[in-house]
CSV table of C-alpha atoms in Angstrom, one decimal:
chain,number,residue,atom,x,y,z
U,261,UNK,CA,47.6,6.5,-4.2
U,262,UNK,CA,45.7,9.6,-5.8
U,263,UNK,CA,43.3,6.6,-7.4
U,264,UNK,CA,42.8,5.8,-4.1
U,265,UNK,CA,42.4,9.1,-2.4
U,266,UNK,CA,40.0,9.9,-5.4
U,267,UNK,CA,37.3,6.4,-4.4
U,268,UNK,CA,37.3,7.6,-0.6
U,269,UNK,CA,36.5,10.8,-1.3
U,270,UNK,CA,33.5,9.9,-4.0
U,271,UNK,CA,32.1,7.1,-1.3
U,272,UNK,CA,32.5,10.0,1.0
U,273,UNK,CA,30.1,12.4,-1.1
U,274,UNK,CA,27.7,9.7,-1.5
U,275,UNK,CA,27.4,9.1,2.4
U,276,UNK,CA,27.1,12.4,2.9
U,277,UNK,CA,24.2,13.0,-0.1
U,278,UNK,CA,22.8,10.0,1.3
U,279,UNK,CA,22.4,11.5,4.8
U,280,UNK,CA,21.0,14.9,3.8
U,281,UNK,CA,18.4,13.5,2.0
U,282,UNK,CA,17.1,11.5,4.4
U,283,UNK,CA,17.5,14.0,6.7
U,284,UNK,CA,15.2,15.9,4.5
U,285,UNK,CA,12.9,13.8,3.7
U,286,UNK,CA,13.2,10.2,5.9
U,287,UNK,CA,10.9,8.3,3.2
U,288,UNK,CA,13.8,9.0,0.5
U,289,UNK,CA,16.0,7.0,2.5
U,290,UNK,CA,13.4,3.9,3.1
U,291,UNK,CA,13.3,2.1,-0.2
U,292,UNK,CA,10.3,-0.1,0.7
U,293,UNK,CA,6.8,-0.6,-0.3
U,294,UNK,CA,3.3,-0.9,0.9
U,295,UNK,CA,1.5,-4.3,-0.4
U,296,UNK,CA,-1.7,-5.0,-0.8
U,297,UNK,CA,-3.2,-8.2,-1.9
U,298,UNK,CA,-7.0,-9.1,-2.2
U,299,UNK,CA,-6.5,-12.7,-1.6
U,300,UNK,CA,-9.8,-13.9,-1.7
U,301,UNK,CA,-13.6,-13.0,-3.0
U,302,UNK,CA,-16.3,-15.3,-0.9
U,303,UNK,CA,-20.4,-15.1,-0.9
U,304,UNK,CA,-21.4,-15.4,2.0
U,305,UNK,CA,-25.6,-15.3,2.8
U,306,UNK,CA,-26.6,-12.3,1.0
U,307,UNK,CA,-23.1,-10.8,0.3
U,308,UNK,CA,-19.3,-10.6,-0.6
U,309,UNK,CA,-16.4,-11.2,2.0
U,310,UNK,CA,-12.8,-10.3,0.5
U,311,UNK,CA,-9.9,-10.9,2.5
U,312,UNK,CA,-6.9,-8.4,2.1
U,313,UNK,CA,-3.3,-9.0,2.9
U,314,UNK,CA,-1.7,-6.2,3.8
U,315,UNK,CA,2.9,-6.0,4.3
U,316,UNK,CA,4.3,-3.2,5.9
U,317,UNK,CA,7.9,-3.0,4.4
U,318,UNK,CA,8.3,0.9,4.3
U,319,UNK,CA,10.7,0.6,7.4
U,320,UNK,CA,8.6,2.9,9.6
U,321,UNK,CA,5.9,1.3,12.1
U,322,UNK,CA,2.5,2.6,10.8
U,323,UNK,CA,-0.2,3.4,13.3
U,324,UNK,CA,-3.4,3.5,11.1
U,325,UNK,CA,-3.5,2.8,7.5
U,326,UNK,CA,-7.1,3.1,5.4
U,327,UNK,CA,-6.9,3.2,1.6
U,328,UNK,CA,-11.1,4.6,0.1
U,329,UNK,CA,-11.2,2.7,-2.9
U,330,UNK,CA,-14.5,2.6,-5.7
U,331,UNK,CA,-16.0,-0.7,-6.7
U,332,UNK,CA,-16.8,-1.3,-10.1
U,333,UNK,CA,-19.0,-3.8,-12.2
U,334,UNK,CA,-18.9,-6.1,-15.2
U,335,UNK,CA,-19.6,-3.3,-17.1
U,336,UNK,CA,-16.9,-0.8,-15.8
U,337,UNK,CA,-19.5,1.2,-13.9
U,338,UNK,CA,-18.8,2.5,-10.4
U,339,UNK,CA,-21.3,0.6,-7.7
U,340,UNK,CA,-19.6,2.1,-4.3
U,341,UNK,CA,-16.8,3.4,-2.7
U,342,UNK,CA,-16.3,2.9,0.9
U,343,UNK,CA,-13.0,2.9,3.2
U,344,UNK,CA,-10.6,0.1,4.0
U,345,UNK,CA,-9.3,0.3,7.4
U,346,UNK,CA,-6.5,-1.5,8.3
U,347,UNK,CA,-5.7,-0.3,11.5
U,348,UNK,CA,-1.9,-0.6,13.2
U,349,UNK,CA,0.9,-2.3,11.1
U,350,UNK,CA,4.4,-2.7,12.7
U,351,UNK,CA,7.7,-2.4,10.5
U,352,UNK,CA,7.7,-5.9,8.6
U,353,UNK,CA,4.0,-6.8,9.9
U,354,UNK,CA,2.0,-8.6,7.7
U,355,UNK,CA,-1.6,-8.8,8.3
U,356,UNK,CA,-5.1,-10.8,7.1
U,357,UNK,CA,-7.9,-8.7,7.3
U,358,UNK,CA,-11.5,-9.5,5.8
U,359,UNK,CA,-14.5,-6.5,4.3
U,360,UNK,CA,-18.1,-8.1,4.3
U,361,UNK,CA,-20.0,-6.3,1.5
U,362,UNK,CA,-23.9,-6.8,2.2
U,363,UNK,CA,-26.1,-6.8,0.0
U,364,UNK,CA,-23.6,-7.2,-3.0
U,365,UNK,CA,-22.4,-11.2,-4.3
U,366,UNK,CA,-18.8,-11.2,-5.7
U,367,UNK,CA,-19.7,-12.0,-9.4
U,368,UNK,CA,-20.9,-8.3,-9.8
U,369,UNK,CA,-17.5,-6.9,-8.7
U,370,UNK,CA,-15.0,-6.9,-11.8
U,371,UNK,CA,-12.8,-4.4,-10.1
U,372,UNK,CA,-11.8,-2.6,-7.0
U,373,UNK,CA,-9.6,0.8,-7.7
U,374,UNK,CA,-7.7,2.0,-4.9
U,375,UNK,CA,-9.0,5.9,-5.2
U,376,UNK,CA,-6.7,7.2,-2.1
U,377,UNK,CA,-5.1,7.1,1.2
U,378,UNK,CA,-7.9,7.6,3.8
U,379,UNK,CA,-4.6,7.6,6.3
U,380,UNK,CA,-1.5,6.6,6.4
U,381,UNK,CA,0.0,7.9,10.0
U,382,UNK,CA,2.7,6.8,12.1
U,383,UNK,CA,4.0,8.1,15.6
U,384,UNK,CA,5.8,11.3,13.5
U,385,UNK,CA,2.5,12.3,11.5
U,386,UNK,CA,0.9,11.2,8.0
U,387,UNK,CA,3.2,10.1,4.9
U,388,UNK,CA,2.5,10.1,1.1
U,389,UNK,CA,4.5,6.8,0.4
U,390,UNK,CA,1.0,4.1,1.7
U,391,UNK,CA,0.0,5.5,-1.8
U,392,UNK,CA,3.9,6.5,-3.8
U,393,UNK,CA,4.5,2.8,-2.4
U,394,UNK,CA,2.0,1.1,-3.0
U,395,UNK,CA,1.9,-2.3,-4.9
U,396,UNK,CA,-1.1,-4.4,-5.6
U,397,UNK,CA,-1.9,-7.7,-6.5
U,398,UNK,CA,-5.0,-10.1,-6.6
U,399,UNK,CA,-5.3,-13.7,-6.8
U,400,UNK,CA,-8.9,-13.8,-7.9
U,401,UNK,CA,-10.8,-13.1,-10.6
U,402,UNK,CA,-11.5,-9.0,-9.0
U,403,UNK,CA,-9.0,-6.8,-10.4
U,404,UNK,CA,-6.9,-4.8,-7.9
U,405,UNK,CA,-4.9,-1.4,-8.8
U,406,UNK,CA,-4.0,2.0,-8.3
């Protein structure tokens, strides 16, 4: 019985951390993640088209997400930055969006860096996890990272 007593009361404390800390700070209690994948890299006439695929699992409907990120060339040096703008991703949403990049082919982008959050805003105000949460990934040949 006092084993007992003792495992109800620990499970109790947890709950009860548990719900202060979220109360504190709700992102605490999400355990999700922002994903961002550069799919694809694609000349097209005189430039570069990437596609992104962007995965809302943070648990909290987003209302306009933008990451700046620098571009950089086969020899590490930074060409450009410019901002990546997203726009509205529902909890769970998935989404394709595509960048054209005049004047610039693909072959002379080795890497993209994600520099920062350019906004990361939902119905209760901006969050830090678009960038805390953030994993990356690329199918191509481009590097994509934090």
């Amino acid at each position: 019985m006092r084993q007992l007593t003792k495992s109800i009361f620990n499970a109790t404390a947890i709950a009860a951390t548990t719900a202060v800390l979220a109360s504190v700070n709700p992102a605490l209690a999400q355990s999700g993640n922002f994903a961002l994948e550069l799919n694809t890299a694609t000349d097209i006439g005189d430039g570069c088209q990437l596609t992104y695929v962007a995965t809302n699992n943070t648990g909290i409907a987003l209302i306009e997400t933008a990451y700046q990120v620098a571009l950089f060339d086969e020899n590490s040096l930074v060409t450009g930055t410019l901002v990546l703008e997203f726009g509205a991703l529902p909890v769970g949403k998935t989404k394709v969006v595509q960048f054209n990049l005049a004047g610039k082919s693909c072959a002379s982008i080795s890497r993209i860096l994600i520099n920062d959050v350019s906004a990361c805003k939902s119905a209760d105000g901006d969050h830090d996890f678009c960038m805390s949460g953030l994993i990356t990934n690329s199918r191509g040949d481009i590097q994509l990272g934090i």
